[in-house]
Coordinates of C-alpha atoms in Angstrom, one line a residue:
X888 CA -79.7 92.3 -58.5
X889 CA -80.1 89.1 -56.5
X890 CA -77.5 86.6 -55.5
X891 CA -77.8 84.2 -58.2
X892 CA -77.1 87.4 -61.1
X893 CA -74.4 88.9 -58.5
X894 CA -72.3 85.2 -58.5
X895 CA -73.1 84.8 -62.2
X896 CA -71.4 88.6 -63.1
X897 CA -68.8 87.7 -60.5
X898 CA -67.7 85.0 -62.6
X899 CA -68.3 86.6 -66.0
X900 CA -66.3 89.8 -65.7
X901 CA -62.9 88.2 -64.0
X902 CA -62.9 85.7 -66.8
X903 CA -63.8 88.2 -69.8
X904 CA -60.9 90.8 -68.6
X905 CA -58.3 87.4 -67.7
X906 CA -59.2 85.8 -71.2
X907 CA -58.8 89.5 -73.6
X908 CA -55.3 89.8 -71.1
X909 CA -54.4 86.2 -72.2
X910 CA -54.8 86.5 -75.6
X911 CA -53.0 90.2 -75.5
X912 CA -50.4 88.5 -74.1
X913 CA -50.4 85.7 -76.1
X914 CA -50.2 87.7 -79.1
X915 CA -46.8 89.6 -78.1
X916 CA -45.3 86.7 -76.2
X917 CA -45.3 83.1 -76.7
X918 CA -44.1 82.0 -73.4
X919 CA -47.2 79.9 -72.1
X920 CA -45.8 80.8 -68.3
X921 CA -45.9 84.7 -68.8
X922 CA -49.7 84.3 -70.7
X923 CA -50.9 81.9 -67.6
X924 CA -49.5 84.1 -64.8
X925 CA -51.1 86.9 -66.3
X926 CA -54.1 85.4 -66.9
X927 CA -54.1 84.0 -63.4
X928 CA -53.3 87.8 -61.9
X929 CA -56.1 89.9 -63.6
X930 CA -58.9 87.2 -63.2
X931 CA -58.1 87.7 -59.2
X932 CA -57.6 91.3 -59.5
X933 CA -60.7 91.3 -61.6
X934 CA -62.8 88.7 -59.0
X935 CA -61.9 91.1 -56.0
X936 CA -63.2 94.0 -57.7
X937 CA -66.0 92.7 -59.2
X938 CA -67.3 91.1 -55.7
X939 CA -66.8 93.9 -54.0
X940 CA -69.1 96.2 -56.3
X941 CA -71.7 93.6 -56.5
X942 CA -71.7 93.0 -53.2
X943 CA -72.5 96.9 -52.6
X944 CA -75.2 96.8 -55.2
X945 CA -76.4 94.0 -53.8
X946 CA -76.8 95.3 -50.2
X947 CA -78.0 98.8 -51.5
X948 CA -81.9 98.7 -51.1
X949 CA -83.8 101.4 -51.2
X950 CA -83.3 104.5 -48.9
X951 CA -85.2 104.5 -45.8
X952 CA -88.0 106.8 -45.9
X953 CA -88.7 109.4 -42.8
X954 CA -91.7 108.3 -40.8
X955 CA -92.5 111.9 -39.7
X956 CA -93.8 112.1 -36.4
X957 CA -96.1 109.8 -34.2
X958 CA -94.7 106.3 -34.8
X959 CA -92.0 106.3 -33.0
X960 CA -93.3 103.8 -30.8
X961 CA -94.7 101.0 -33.5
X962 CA -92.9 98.0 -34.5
X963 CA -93.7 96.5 -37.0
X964 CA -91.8 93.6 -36.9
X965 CA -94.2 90.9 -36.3
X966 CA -96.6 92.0 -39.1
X967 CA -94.1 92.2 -42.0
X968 CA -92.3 89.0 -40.4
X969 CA -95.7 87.5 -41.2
X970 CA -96.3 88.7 -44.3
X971 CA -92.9 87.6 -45.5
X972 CA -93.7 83.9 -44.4
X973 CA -96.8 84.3 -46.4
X974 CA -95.5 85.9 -49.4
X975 CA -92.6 83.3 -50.0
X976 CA -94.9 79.9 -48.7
X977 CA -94.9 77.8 -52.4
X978 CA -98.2 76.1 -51.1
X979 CA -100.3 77.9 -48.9
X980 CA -103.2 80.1 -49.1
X981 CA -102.9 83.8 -48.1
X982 CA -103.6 84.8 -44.8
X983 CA -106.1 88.0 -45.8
X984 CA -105.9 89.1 -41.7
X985 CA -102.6 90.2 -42.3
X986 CA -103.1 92.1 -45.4
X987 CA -106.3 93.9 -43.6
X988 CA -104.0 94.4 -40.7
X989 CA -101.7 96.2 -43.5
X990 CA -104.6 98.2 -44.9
X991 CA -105.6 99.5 -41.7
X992 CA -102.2 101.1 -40.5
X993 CA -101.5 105.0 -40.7
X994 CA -99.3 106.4 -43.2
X995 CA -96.5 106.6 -40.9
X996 CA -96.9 103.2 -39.6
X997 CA -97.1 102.1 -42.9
X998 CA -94.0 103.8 -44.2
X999 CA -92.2 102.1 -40.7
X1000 CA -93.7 98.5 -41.7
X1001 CA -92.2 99.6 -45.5
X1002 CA -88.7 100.3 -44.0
X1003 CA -88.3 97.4 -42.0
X1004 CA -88.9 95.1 -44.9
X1005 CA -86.6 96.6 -47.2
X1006 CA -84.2 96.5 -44.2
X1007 CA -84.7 92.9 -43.4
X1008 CA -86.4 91.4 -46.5
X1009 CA -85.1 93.4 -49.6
X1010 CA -82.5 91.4 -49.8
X1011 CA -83.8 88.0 -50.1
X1012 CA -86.8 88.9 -52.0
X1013 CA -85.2 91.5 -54.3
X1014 CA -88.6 93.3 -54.2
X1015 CA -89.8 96.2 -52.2
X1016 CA -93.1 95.1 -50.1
X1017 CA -95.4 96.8 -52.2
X1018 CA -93.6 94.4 -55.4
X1019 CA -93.9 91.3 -53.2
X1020 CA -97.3 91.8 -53.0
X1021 CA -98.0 92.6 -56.0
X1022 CA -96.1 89.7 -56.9
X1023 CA -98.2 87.2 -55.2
X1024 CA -101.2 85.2 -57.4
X1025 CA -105.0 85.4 -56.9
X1026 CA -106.7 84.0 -59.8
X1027 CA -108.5 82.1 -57.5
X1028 CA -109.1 84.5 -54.7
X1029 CA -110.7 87.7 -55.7
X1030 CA -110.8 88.9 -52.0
X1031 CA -106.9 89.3 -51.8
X1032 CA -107.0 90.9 -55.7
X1033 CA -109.0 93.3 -54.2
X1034 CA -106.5 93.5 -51.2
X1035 CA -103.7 93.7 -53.7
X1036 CA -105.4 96.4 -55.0
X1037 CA -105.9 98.5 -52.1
X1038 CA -102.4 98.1 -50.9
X1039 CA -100.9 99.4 -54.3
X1040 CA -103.5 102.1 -53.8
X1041 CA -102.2 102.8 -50.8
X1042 CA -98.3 102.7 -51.1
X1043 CA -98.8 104.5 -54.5
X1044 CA -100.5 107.6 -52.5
X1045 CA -97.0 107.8 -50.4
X1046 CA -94.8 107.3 -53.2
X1047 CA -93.8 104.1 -51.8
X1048 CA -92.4 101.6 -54.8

């Protein structure tokens, strides 16, 4: 879910449950006051809740993944911070160093690069590292399709999605 669904079903529910209360009301009473109060009370009863769950599903990425051993001491920050600028640039070129850089990391340096985006980037992107990308077009570079490529390979051998 990304912001823009999670504003749009924030809006939706609330008015859905305060218009089938209004027109329940409306249908035993005809005092307009007692069918807008009502209406009124359940569409903020109903935004509160509705927030609040899409706001959990919302931050809920996917579950960190254990490293293992070995990497305690790699950050990957810089490297996926990169990536992330490249990945979401409208008009640039990609910058294959970084997707070699990617390629040649160790499993558990990969899986700590993989974490740190879904901590950081999951979020905005609503995609998973390997989905951003996979996401990203190369009909006109076959060089980073055959990055592309190797990375899914890659993520797909530790059951990273």
């Amino acid at each position: 879910m990304n912001i823009s669904q999670k504003k749009a079903v924030d809006i939706l529910v609330p008015t859905v449950l305060a218009g089938v209360t209004v027109w329940f009301l409306f249908t035993r009473t005809k005092k307009v006051e007692y069918v807008i109060a009502g209406g009124v009370i359940v569409f903020a009863l109903g935004y509160i809740v509705t927030s609040q769950l899409t706001k959990a599903t919302l931050l809920n990425g996917p579950a960190p993944v254990p490293t293992g051993g070995g990497c305690d001491s790699y950050q990957p920050n810089a490297l996926i911070d990169a990536i992330y600028e490249d990945t979401t640039c409208t008009f640039c070129t990609r910058d294959r160093s970084l997707y070699d850089t990617l390629l040649g990391l160790s499993d558990c340096q990969l899986i700590k690069a993989y974490n740190y985006w879904n901590e950081k980037y999951y979020t905005e992107t609503n995609a998973s590292l390997p989905v951003q990308i996979a996401k990203q077009g190369n009909f006109w570079d076959d060089l980073f399709a055959t990055q592309q490529t190797a990375i899914k390979l890659k993520f797909a051998t530790l059951n990273l999605q």
